[in-house]
């Protein structure tokens, strides 16, 4: 094995919020205007080095080699049963909504219910991503409202853009930190 840890993360959220775009932006630094809608499930891979903070606050010399598998899902209801098995295997979750789409924000609750039912534990690490942050003119969910909701559910909140790349790597890396702290 040429890595120390294999971490599986799962991207969730309604269809069209930008899950596939987000994962492509993270793994390949590309953004496509038009994507064929995801059928079933697929994953992207990436290697990174995790350096746990030492007691004196400095980063340790030897990093852990992380092999990341980022699983994509189709948001469609009819595929939900297909993704169920993947909840169990995932150690961290990226829950996306689209800041220009009210319904995708309302759906967060349902996704969290699914998560709590199927995840490996009661309080898995989740980052809530308010995606399409580049579309500020079309925003319908304010950052304040999103932060309140995240706080209520005990989630970390970040505003992301799969188009510009804003906070995409940061969100994934923060999730790696959170998950690795449990190891
Ligand atoms: P998925 O169904 O959640 O996988 O969503 P997709 O990744 O297929 O994205 C749906 C549509 O939104 C596509 O047309 C994307 O180009 C677009 N999109 C995704 N993320 C962003 C973003 O951050 N900003 C903008 N402007 N468009 C995005
Ligand atoms: Mg997709």
Tab-separated table of C-alpha atoms and ligand atoms in Angstrom:
chain	number	residue	atom	x	y	z
A	1	UNK	CA	0.000	0.000	0.000
A	2	UNK	CA	1.365	3.403	-0.857
A	3	UNK	CA	-0.916	5.357	1.436
A	4	UNK	CA	-1.619	5.411	5.160
A	5	UNK	CA	-5.335	6.091	5.112
A	6	UNK	CA	-8.108	5.531	2.624
A	7	UNK	CA	-10.884	8.024	3.277
A	8	UNK	CA	-14.255	7.822	1.585
A	9	UNK	CA	-16.376	10.930	1.453
A	10	UNK	CA	-19.839	11.262	-0.018
A	11	UNK	CA	-21.335	14.301	-1.728
A	12	UNK	CA	-25.050	14.777	-1.134
A	13	UNK	CA	-27.723	17.259	-2.055
A	14	UNK	CA	-30.534	17.813	-4.525
A	15	UNK	CA	-30.049	17.298	-8.215
A	16	UNK	CA	-28.502	20.365	-9.846
A	17	UNK	CA	-26.804	21.859	-6.765
A	18	UNK	CA	-23.381	21.188	-8.284
A	19	UNK	CA	-22.109	17.965	-6.692
A	20	UNK	CA	-20.532	16.595	-9.858
A	21	UNK	CA	-19.064	20.004	-10.741
A	22	UNK	CA	-17.709	20.420	-7.211
A	23	UNK	CA	-15.931	17.062	-7.270
A	24	UNK	CA	-14.460	17.708	-10.728
A	25	UNK	CA	-13.266	21.126	-9.602
A	26	UNK	CA	-11.580	19.540	-6.614
A	27	UNK	CA	-9.966	16.591	-8.409
A	28	UNK	CA	-9.144	18.131	-11.797
A	29	UNK	CA	-9.492	21.914	-11.350
A	30	UNK	CA	-11.949	22.127	-14.197
A	31	UNK	CA	-15.489	23.414	-14.577
A	32	UNK	CA	-17.864	22.486	-17.385
A	33	UNK	CA	-20.993	24.499	-18.027
A	34	UNK	CA	-22.921	21.438	-19.107
A	35	UNK	CA	-22.753	18.068	-17.422
A	36	UNK	CA	-24.564	14.915	-18.293
A	37	UNK	CA	-26.618	14.334	-15.193
A	38	UNK	CA	-25.038	11.726	-12.982
A	39	UNK	CA	-26.574	8.316	-13.288
A	40	UNK	CA	-26.159	6.195	-10.219
A	41	UNK	CA	-22.861	6.752	-8.514
A	42	UNK	CA	-19.279	7.496	-9.410
A	43	UNK	CA	-16.187	8.653	-7.608
A	44	UNK	CA	-13.175	10.902	-8.044
A	45	UNK	CA	-9.836	10.232	-6.387
A	46	UNK	CA	-7.132	12.431	-5.007
A	47	UNK	CA	-3.998	12.039	-2.938
A	48	UNK	CA	-3.015	14.434	-0.215
A	49	UNK	CA	-0.750	14.683	2.780
A	50	UNK	CA	-2.254	15.287	6.175
A	51	UNK	CA	-0.033	16.833	8.832
A	52	UNK	CA	-1.605	16.620	12.254
A	53	UNK	CA	-0.863	19.554	14.539
A	54	UNK	CA	1.536	18.657	17.362
A	55	UNK	CA	0.983	19.629	20.980
A	56	UNK	CA	3.015	22.803	20.672
A	57	UNK	CA	0.864	23.864	17.736
A	58	UNK	CA	3.408	23.212	14.986
A	59	UNK	CA	2.775	20.829	12.129
A	60	UNK	CA	4.413	17.444	12.514
A	61	UNK	CA	7.291	16.571	10.207
A	62	UNK	CA	5.935	13.332	8.889
A	63	UNK	CA	2.636	13.656	7.109
A	64	UNK	CA	0.076	10.905	6.684
A	65	UNK	CA	-0.516	9.894	3.090
A	66	UNK	CA	-4.229	10.112	2.434
A	67	UNK	CA	-5.963	8.471	-0.473
A	68	UNK	CA	-9.278	10.245	-0.877
A	69	UNK	CA	-12.260	8.727	-2.624
A	70	UNK	CA	-14.969	11.286	-3.233
A	71	UNK	CA	-18.219	9.580	-4.067
A	72	UNK	CA	-20.749	11.355	-6.196
A	73	UNK	CA	-24.457	10.666	-6.006
A	74	UNK	CA	-27.380	11.371	-8.199
A	75	UNK	CA	-29.762	13.567	-6.240
A	76	UNK	CA	-32.822	12.060	-7.850
A	77	UNK	CA	-35.260	10.415	-5.530
A	78	UNK	CA	-35.379	7.275	-7.639
A	79	UNK	CA	-31.696	6.667	-7.090
A	80	UNK	CA	-31.859	7.120	-3.365
A	81	UNK	CA	-31.958	3.398	-2.605
A	82	UNK	CA	-28.802	2.962	-4.652
A	83	UNK	CA	-26.854	5.386	-2.518
A	84	UNK	CA	-28.014	3.933	0.792
A	85	UNK	CA	-25.181	1.414	1.009
A	86	UNK	CA	-22.671	4.180	0.423
A	87	UNK	CA	-23.733	6.141	3.503
A	88	UNK	CA	-22.416	3.339	5.657
A	89	UNK	CA	-18.965	3.272	4.056
A	90	UNK	CA	-18.459	7.028	4.121
A	91	UNK	CA	-16.491	8.753	6.838
A	92	UNK	CA	-17.286	12.318	5.900
A	93	UNK	CA	-20.047	14.107	4.049
A	94	UNK	CA	-20.245	17.152	1.829
A	95	UNK	CA	-23.843	18.318	1.888
A	96	UNK	CA	-24.466	20.824	-0.867
A	97	UNK	CA	-27.289	23.200	-1.607
A	98	UNK	CA	-27.506	25.909	-4.249
A	99	UNK	CA	-27.693	29.463	-2.840
A	100	UNK	CA	-29.891	30.424	-5.817
A	101	UNK	CA	-32.395	27.617	-5.182
A	102	UNK	CA	-34.683	27.757	-2.144
A	103	UNK	CA	-35.897	24.172	-2.491
A	104	UNK	CA	-32.365	22.793	-2.399
A	105	UNK	CA	-31.898	24.611	0.929
A	106	UNK	CA	-35.195	23.289	2.328
A	107	UNK	CA	-34.079	19.768	1.359
A	108	UNK	CA	-31.095	19.885	3.714
A	109	UNK	CA	-33.293	18.583	6.468
A	110	UNK	CA	-34.279	15.521	4.441
A	111	UNK	CA	-30.693	14.800	3.510
A	112	UNK	CA	-29.682	15.016	7.148
A	113	UNK	CA	-32.458	12.590	8.076
A	114	UNK	CA	-31.148	10.147	5.465
A	115	UNK	CA	-27.656	10.646	6.780
A	116	UNK	CA	-28.533	10.076	10.425
A	117	UNK	CA	-30.401	6.918	9.487
A	118	UNK	CA	-27.703	5.354	7.349
A	119	UNK	CA	-24.330	6.763	8.387
A	120	UNK	CA	-21.815	4.797	10.435
A	121	UNK	CA	-22.521	6.896	13.548
A	122	UNK	CA	-24.999	9.385	15.013
A	123	UNK	CA	-22.916	12.486	14.539
A	124	UNK	CA	-20.817	12.050	11.389
A	125	UNK	CA	-18.648	14.902	10.146
A	126	UNK	CA	-20.608	17.019	7.687
A	127	UNK	CA	-19.708	20.213	5.893
A	128	UNK	CA	-22.639	22.181	4.595
A	129	UNK	CA	-21.682	23.899	1.352
A	130	UNK	CA	-23.710	26.824	0.038
A	131	UNK	CA	-22.640	26.273	-3.559
A	132	UNK	CA	-22.795	28.592	-6.605
A	133	UNK	CA	-21.529	31.452	-4.442
A	134	UNK	CA	-20.324	33.096	-7.682
A	135	UNK	CA	-23.987	33.751	-8.565
A	136	UNK	CA	-24.400	36.478	-5.946
A	137	UNK	CA	-26.954	38.373	-8.091
A	138	UNK	CA	-29.272	35.365	-8.121
A	139	UNK	CA	-28.880	34.499	-4.461
A	140	UNK	CA	-32.092	33.646	-2.592
A	141	UNK	CA	-30.566	32.059	0.539
A	142	UNK	CA	-28.633	34.617	2.575
A	143	UNK	CA	-25.351	33.643	4.158
A	144	UNK	CA	-26.765	34.551	7.563
A	145	UNK	CA	-29.722	32.212	7.166
A	146	UNK	CA	-27.481	29.393	5.998
A	147	UNK	CA	-25.146	29.899	8.941
A	148	UNK	CA	-28.048	29.814	11.391
A	149	UNK	CA	-29.298	26.565	9.903
A	150	UNK	CA	-25.828	25.035	9.978
A	151	UNK	CA	-25.452	26.048	13.609
A	152	UNK	CA	-28.813	24.570	14.519
A	153	UNK	CA	-27.813	21.220	13.010
A	154	UNK	CA	-24.259	21.377	14.330
A	155	UNK	CA	-22.648	21.568	10.893
A	156	UNK	CA	-19.704	23.555	9.595
A	157	UNK	CA	-20.822	26.007	6.899
A	158	UNK	CA	-18.860	27.212	3.885
A	159	UNK	CA	-19.842	29.183	0.809
A	160	UNK	CA	-18.380	27.459	-2.228
A	161	UNK	CA	-18.264	27.775	-5.990
A	162	UNK	CA	-17.531	24.832	-8.246
A	163	UNK	CA	-17.247	27.405	-11.051
A	164	UNK	CA	-14.609	29.714	-9.557
A	165	UNK	CA	-13.137	27.141	-7.189
A	166	UNK	CA	-13.863	29.296	-4.147
A	167	UNK	CA	-13.491	27.238	-0.943
A	168	UNK	CA	-13.726	23.925	-2.814
A	169	UNK	CA	-10.342	22.545	-1.732
A	170	UNK	CA	-10.724	24.243	1.631
A	171	UNK	CA	-13.996	22.449	2.337
A	172	UNK	CA	-12.577	19.034	1.433
A	173	UNK	CA	-9.383	19.625	3.391
A	174	UNK	CA	-11.309	20.782	6.445
A	175	UNK	CA	-13.362	17.603	6.262
A	176	UNK	CA	-10.128	15.573	6.083
A	177	UNK	CA	-8.941	17.356	9.244
A	178	UNK	CA	-12.203	16.649	11.039
A	179	UNK	CA	-12.256	12.984	10.064
A	180	UNK	CA	-8.566	12.430	10.838
A	181	UNK	CA	-9.034	13.866	14.322
A	182	UNK	CA	-11.336	10.923	15.048
A	183	UNK	CA	-8.740	8.351	13.994
B	1	LIG	P1	-25.402	17.862	-9.563
B	1	LIG	O1	-26.688	17.396	-10.128
B	1	LIG	O2	-25.540	18.195	-8.109
B	1	LIG	O3	-24.274	16.920	-9.824
B	1	LIG	O4	-25.041	19.254	-10.295
B	1	LIG	P2	-24.062	19.523	-11.533
B	1	LIG	O5	-22.642	19.468	-11.083
B	1	LIG	O6	-24.454	18.642	-12.657
B	1	LIG	O7	-24.387	21.039	-11.839
B	1	LIG	C1	-25.680	21.454	-12.258
B	1	LIG	C2	-25.555	22.730	-13.068
B	1	LIG	O8	-25.104	23.789	-12.247
B	1	LIG	C3	-24.555	22.615	-14.215
B	1	LIG	O9	-25.048	23.346	-15.312
B	1	LIG	C4	-23.315	23.264	-13.659
B	1	LIG	O10	-22.530	23.830	-14.679
B	1	LIG	C5	-23.892	24.327	-12.744
B	1	LIG	N1	-23.025	24.628	-11.589
B	1	LIG	C6	-22.546	23.738	-10.686
B	1	LIG	N2	-21.829	24.356	-9.740
B	1	LIG	C7	-21.841	25.668	-10.039
B	1	LIG	C8	-21.272	26.837	-9.432
B	1	LIG	O11	-20.577	26.794	-8.393
B	1	LIG	N3	-21.522	28.033	-10.048
B	1	LIG	C9	-22.269	28.123	-11.168
B	1	LIG	N4	-22.431	29.344	-11.698
B	1	LIG	N5	-22.814	27.059	-11.770
B	1	LIG	C10	-22.610	25.843	-11.217
B	2	LIG	MG1	-24.297	15.048	-10.689
